[in-house]
PDB file of C-alpha atoms in Angstrom:
ATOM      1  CA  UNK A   1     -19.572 -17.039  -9.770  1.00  0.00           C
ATOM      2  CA  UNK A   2     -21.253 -13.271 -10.371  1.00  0.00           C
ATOM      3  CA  UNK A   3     -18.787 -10.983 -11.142  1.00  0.00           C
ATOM      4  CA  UNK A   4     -18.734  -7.271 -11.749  1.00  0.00           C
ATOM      5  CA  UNK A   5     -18.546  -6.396 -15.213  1.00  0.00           C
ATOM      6  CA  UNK A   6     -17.424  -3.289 -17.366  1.00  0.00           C
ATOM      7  CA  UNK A   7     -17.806  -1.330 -20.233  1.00  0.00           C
ATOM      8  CA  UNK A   8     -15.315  -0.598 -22.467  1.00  0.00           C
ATOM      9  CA  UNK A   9     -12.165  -2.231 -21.331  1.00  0.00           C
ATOM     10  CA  UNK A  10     -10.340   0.877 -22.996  1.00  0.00           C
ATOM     11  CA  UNK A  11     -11.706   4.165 -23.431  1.00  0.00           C
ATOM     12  CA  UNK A  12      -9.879   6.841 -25.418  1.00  0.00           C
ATOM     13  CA  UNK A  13     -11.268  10.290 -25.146  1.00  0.00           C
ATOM     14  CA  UNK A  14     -10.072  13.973 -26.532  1.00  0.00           C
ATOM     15  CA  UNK A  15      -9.498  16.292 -23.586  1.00  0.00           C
ATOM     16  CA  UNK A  16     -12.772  17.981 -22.714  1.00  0.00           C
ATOM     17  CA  UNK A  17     -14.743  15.514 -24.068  1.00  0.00           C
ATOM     18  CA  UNK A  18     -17.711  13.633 -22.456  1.00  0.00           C
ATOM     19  CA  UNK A  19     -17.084  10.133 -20.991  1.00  0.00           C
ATOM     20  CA  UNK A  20     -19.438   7.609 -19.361  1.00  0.00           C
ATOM     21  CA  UNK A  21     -17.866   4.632 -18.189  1.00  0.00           C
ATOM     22  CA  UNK A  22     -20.439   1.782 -17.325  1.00  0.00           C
ATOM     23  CA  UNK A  23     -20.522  -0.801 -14.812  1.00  0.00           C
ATOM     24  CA  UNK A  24     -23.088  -3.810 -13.929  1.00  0.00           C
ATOM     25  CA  UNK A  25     -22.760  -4.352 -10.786  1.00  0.00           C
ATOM     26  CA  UNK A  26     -23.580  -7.781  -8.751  1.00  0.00           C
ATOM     27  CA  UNK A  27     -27.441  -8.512  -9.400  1.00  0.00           C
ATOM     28  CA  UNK A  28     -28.065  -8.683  -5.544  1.00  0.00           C
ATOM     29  CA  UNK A  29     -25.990  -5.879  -4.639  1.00  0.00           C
ATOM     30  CA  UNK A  30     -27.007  -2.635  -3.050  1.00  0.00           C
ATOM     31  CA  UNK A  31     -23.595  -0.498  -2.570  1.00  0.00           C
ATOM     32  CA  UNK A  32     -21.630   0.859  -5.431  1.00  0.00           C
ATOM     33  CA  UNK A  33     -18.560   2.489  -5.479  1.00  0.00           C
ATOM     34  CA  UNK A  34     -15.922   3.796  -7.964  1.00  0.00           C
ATOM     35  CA  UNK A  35     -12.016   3.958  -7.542  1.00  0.00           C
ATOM     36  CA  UNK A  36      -9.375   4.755  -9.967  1.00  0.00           C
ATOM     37  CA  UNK A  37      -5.883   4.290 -10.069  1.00  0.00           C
ATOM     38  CA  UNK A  38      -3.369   6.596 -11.674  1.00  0.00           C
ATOM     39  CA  UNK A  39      -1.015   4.312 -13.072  1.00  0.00           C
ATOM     40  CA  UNK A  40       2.092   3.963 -10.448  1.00  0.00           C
ATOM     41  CA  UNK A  41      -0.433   5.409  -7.838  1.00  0.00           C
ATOM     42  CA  UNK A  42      -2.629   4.007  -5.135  1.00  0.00           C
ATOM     43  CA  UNK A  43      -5.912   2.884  -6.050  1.00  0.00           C
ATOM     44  CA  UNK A  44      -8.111   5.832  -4.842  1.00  0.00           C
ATOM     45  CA  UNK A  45     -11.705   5.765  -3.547  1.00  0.00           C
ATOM     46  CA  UNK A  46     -13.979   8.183  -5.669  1.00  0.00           C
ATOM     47  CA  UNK A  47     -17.632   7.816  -4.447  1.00  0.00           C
ATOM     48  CA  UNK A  48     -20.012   5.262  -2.938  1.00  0.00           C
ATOM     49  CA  UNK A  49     -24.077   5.107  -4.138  1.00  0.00           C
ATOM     50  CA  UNK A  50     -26.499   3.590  -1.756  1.00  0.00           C
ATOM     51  CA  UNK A  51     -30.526   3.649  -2.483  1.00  0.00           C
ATOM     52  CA  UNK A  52     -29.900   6.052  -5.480  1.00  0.00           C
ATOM     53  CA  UNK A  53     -27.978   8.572  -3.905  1.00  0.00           C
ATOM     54  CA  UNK A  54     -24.763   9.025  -3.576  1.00  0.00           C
ATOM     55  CA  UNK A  55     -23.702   8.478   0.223  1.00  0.00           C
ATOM     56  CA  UNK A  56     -20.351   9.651   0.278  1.00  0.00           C
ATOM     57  CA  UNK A  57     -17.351  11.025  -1.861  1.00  0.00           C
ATOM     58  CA  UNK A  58     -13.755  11.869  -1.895  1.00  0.00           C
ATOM     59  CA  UNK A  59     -12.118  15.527  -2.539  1.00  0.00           C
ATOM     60  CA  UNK A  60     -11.311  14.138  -6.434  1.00  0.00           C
ATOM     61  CA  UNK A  61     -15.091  13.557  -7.103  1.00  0.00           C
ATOM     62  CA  UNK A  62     -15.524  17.238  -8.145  1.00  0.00           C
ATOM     63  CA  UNK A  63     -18.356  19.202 -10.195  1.00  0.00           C
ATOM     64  CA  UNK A  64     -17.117  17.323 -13.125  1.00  0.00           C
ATOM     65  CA  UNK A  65     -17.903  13.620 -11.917  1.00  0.00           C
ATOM     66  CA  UNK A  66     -21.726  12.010 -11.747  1.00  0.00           C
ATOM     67  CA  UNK A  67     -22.444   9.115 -11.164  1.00  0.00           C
ATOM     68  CA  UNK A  68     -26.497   7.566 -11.897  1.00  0.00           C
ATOM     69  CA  UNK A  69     -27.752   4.363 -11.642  1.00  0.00           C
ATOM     70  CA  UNK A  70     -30.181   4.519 -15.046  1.00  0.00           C
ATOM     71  CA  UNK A  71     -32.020   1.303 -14.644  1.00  0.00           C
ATOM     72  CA  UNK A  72     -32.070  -1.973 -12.386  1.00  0.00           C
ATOM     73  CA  UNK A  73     -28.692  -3.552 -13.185  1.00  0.00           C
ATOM     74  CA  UNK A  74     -26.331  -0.496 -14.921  1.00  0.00           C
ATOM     75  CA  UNK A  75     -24.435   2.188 -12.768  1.00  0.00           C
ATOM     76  CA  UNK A  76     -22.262   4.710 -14.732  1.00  0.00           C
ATOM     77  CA  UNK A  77     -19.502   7.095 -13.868  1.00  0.00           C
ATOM     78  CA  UNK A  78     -19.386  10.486 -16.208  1.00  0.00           C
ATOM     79  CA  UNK A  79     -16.740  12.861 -16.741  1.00  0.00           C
ATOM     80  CA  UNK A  80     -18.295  16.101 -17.938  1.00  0.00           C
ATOM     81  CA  UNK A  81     -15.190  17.365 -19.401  1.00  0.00           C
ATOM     82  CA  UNK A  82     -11.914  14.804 -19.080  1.00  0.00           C
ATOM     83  CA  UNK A  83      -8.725  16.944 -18.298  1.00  0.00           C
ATOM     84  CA  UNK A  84      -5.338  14.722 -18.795  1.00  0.00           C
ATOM     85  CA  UNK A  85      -4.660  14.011 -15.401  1.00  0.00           C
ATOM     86  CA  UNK A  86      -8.301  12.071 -15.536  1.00  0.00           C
ATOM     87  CA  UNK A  87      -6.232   8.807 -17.265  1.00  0.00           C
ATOM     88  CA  UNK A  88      -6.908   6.274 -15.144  1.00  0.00           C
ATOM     89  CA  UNK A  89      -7.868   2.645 -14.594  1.00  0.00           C
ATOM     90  CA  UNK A  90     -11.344   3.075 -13.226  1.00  0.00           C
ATOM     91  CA  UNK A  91     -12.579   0.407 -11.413  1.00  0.00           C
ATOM     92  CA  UNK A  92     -16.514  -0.113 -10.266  1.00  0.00           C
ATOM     93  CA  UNK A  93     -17.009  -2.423  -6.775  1.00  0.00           C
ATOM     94  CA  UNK A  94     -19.929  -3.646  -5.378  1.00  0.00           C
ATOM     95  CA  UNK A  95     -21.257  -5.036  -2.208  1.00  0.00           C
ATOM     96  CA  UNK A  96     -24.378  -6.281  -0.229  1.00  0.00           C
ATOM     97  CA  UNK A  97     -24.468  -3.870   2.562  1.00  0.00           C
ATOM     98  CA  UNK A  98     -22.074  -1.389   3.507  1.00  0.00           C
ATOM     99  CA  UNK A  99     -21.413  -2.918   7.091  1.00  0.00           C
ATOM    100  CA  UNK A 100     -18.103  -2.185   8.598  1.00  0.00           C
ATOM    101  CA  UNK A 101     -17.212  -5.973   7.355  1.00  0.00           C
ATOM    102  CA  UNK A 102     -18.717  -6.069   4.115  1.00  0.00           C
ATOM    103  CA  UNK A 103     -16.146  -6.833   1.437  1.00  0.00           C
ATOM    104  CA  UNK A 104     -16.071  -5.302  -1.928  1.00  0.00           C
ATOM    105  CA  UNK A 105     -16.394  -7.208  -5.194  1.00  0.00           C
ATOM    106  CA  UNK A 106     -14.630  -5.264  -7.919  1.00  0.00           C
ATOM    107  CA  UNK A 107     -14.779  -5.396 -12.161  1.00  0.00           C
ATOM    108  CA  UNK A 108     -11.915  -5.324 -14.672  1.00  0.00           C
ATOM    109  CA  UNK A 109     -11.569  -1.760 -14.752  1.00  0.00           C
ATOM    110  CA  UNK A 110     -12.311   0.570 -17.578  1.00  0.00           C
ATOM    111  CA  UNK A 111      -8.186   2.233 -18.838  1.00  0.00           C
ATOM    112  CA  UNK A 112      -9.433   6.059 -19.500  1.00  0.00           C
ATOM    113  CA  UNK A 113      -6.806   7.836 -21.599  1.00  0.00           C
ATOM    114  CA  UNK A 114      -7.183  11.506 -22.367  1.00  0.00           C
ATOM    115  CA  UNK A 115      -5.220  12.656 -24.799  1.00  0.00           C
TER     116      UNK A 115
ATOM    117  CA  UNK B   1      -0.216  12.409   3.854  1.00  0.00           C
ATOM    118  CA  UNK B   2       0.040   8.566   3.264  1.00  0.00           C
ATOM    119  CA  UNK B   3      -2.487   7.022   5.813  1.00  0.00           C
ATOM    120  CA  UNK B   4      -1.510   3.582   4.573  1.00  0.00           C
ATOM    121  CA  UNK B   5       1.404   2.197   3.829  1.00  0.00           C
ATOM    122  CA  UNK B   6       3.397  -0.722   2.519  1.00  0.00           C
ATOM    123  CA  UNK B   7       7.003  -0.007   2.472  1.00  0.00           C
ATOM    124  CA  UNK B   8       8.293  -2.861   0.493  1.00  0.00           C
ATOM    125  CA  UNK B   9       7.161  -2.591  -3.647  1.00  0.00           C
ATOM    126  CA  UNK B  10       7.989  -6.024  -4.331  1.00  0.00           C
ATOM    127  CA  UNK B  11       9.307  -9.067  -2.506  1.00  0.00           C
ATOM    128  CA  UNK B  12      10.307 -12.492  -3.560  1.00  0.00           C
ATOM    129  CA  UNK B  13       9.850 -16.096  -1.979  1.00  0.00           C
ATOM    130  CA  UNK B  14      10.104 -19.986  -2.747  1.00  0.00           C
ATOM    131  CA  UNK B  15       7.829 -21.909  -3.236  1.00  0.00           C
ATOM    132  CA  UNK B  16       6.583 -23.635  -0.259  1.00  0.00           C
ATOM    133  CA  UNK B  17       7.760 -21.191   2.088  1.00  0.00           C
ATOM    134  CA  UNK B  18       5.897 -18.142   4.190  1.00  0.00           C
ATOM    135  CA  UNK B  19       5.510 -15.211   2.738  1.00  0.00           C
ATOM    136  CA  UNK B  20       4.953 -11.887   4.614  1.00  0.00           C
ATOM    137  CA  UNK B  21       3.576  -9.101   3.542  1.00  0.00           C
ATOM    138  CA  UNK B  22       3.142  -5.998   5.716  1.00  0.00           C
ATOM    139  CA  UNK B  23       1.410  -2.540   6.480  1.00  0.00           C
ATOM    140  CA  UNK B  24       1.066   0.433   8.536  1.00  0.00           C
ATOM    141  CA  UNK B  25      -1.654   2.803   8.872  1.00  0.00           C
ATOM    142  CA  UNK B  26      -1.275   6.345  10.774  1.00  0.00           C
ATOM    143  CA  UNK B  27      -5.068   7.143  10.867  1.00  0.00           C
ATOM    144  CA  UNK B  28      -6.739   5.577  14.420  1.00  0.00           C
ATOM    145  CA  UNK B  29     -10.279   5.708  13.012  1.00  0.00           C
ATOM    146  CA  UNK B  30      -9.853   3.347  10.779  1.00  0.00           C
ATOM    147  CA  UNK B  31     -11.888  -0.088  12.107  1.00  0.00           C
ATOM    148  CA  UNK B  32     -11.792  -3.175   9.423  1.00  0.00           C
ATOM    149  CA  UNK B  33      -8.717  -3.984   7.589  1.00  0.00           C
ATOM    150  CA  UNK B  34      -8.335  -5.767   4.253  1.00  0.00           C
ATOM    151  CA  UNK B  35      -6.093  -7.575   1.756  1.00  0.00           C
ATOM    152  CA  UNK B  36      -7.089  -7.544  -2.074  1.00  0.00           C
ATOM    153  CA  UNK B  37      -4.928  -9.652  -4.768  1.00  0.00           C
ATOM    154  CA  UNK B  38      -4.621  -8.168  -7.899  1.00  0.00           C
ATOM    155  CA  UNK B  39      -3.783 -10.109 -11.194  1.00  0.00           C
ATOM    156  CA  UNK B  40      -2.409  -7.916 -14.350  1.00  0.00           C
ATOM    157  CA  UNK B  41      -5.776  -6.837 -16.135  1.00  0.00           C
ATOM    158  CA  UNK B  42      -8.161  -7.492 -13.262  1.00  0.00           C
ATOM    159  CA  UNK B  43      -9.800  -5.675 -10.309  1.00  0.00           C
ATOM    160  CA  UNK B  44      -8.558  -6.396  -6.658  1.00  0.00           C
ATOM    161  CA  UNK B  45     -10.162  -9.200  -5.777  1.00  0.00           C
ATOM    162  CA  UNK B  46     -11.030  -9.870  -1.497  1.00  0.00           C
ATOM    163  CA  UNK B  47      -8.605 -12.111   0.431  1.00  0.00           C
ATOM    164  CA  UNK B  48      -9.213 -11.508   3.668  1.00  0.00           C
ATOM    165  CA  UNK B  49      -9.934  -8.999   6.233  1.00  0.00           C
ATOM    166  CA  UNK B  50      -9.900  -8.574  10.348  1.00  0.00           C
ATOM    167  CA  UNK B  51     -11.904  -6.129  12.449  1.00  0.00           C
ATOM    168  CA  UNK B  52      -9.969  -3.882  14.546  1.00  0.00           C
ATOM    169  CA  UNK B  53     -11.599  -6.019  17.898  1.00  0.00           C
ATOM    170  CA  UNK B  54      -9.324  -8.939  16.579  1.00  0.00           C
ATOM    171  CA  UNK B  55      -5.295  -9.342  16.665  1.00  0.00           C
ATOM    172  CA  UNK B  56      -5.895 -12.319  14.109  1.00  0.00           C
ATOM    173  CA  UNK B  57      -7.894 -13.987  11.448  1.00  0.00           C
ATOM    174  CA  UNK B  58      -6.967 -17.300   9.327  1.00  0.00           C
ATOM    175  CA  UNK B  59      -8.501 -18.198   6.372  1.00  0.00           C
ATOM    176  CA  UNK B  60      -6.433 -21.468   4.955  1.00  0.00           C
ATOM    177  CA  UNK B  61      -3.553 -20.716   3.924  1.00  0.00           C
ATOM    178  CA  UNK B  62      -4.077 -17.018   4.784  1.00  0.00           C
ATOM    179  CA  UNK B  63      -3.394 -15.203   8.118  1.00  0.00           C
ATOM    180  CA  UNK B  64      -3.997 -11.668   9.072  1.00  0.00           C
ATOM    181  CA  UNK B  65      -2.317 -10.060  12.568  1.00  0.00           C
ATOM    182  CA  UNK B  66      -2.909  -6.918  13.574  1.00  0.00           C
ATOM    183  CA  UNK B  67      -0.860  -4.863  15.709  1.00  0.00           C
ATOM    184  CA  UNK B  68      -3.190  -1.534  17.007  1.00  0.00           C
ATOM    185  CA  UNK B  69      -0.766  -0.379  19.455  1.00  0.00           C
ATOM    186  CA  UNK B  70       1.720  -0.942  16.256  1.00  0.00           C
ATOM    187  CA  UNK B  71      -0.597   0.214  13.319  1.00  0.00           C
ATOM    188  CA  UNK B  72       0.389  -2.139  11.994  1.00  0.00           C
ATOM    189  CA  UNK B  73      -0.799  -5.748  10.006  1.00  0.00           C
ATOM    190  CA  UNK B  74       0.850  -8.756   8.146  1.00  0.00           C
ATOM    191  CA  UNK B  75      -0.471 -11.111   5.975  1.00  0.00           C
ATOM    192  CA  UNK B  76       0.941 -14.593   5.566  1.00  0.00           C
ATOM    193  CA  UNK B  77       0.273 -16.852   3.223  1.00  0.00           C
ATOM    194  CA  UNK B  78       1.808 -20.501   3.941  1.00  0.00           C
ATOM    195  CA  UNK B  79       3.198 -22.425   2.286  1.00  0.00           C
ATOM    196  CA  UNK B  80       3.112 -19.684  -0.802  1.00  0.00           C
ATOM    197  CA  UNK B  81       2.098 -21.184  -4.189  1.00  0.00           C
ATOM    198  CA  UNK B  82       3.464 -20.046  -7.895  1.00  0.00           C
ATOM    199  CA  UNK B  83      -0.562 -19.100  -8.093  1.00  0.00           C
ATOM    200  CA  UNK B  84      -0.318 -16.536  -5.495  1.00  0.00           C
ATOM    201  CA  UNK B  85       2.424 -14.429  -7.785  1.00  0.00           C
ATOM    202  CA  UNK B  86       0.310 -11.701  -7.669  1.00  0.00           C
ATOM    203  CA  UNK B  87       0.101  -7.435  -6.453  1.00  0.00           C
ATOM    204  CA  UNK B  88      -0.988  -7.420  -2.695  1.00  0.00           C
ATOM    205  CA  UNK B  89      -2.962  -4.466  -1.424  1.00  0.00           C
ATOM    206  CA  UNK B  90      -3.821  -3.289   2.188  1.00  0.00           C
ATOM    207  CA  UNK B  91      -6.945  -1.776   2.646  1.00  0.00           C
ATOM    208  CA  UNK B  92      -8.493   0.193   5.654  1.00  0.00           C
ATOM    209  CA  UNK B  93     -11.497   1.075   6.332  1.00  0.00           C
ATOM    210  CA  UNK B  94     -13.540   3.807   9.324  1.00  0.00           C
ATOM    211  CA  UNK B  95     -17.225   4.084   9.577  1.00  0.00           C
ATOM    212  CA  UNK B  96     -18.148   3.797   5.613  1.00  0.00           C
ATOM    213  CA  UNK B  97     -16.454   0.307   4.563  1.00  0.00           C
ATOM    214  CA  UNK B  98     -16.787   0.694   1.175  1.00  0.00           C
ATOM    215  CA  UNK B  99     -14.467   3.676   1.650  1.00  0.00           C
ATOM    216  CA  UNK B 100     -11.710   1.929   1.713  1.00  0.00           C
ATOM    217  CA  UNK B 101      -8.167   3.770   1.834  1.00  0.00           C
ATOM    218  CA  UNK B 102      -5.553   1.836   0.067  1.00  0.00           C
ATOM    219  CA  UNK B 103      -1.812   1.465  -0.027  1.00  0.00           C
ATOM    220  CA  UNK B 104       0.884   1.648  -2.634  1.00  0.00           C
ATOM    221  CA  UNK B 105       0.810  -2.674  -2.639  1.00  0.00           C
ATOM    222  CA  UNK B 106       3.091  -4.975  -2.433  1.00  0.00           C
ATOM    223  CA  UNK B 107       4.265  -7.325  -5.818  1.00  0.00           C
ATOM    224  CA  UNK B 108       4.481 -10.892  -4.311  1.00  0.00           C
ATOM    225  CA  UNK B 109       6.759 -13.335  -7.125  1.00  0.00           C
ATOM    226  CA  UNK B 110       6.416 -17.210  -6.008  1.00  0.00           C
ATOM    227  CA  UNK B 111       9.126 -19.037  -7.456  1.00  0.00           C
ATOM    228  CA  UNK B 112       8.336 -23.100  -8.409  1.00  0.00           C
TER     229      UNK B 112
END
């Protein structure tokens, strides 16, 4: 069965550092999203991408969060400059269409710690 | 401001029988609903899901009711399997599905 997949499992950054966390998403898949979760939190919706732009985002995707679809299969999240409170599990989802009933596959989850 | 919610952090049930998981949402937009299993060291994966036009949807051993005068939902899962041990999330969901708001979930133990 596809699956979403991710890249690294565990990512361990210095604060203000650079981070890209990388996701391929479903081959036949057109909407990509990103959530985190903040370990004891909710999982958290961060941004949905649709045709190469992004088509919506939440209040925590600030300045400091991109996300870019490079080439045909890879779609990244970057965080310009990780602060502490960015540790995280970071999960990429993907779907076929972004109906009201489309479900969302997700991956793994990438376990950002800023230190 | 919790929009959804799932009051109980864990709950416990024998093998065989029903379990019943619930949720409440405050937020009226919201339109689709959704449950996501999560395994240790995996993503949510889909369960099942009901449009806000419904009161239920069955899916096997799965079965979704939703309460809109309530805000409220339950899953069931019947008869619950060892397999199923497993965190439970509600999901909701307004005019951008893949914006999904999710609650705290809901650790589901199965015991043989």
């Amino acid at each position: 069965e596809p699956e979403v997949t991710q890249t690294p499992s565990h990512q361990v950054t210095q604060m203000g550092q650079e981070v890209i966390l990388r996701c391929v998403p479903i081959s036949n898949h057109l909407y990509f999203y990103w959530y985190r979760q903040i370990l004891g939190q909710k999982v958290e919706f961060l941004v949905s991408f649709y045709n190469n732009e992004i088509s919506e985002k939440s209040e925590i995707f600030d300045d400091q969060f991109s996300v870019e679809r490079p080439d045909g299969s890879n779609f990244t999240l970057k965080i310009r400059s990780t602060k502490l409170e960015d540790s995280a599990m970071y999960f990429c989802a993907s779907s076929t269409r972004g109906g009201l009933s489309e479900k969302l596959f997700f991956g793994s989850g990438t376990q950002l710690s800023v230190l | 401001d919790q929009q959804v919610k799932q009051n109980s952090p864990s709950l416990s049930v024998q093998e065989g029988r029903i379990s019943i998981l619930n949720c409440d949402y405050t937020n009226s937009m919201f339109d689709y609903f959704l449950w996501y299993k999560k395994y240790p060291a995996e993503g949510p994966t889909f369960l099942i899901s009901i449009s806000s036009i419904k009161d239920k949807n069955e899916d096997g051993r799965f079965t979704v009711f939703l309460n809109k005068s309530a805000k409220h939902l339950s899953l069931h899962i019947v008869p619950s399997q060892p397999g199923d041990s497993a965190v439970y999330f509600c999901a909701a969901s307004g005019a951008n599905a893949g914006k999904s708001t999710f609650g705290d979930g809901t650790t589901l133990t199965v015991k043989p």
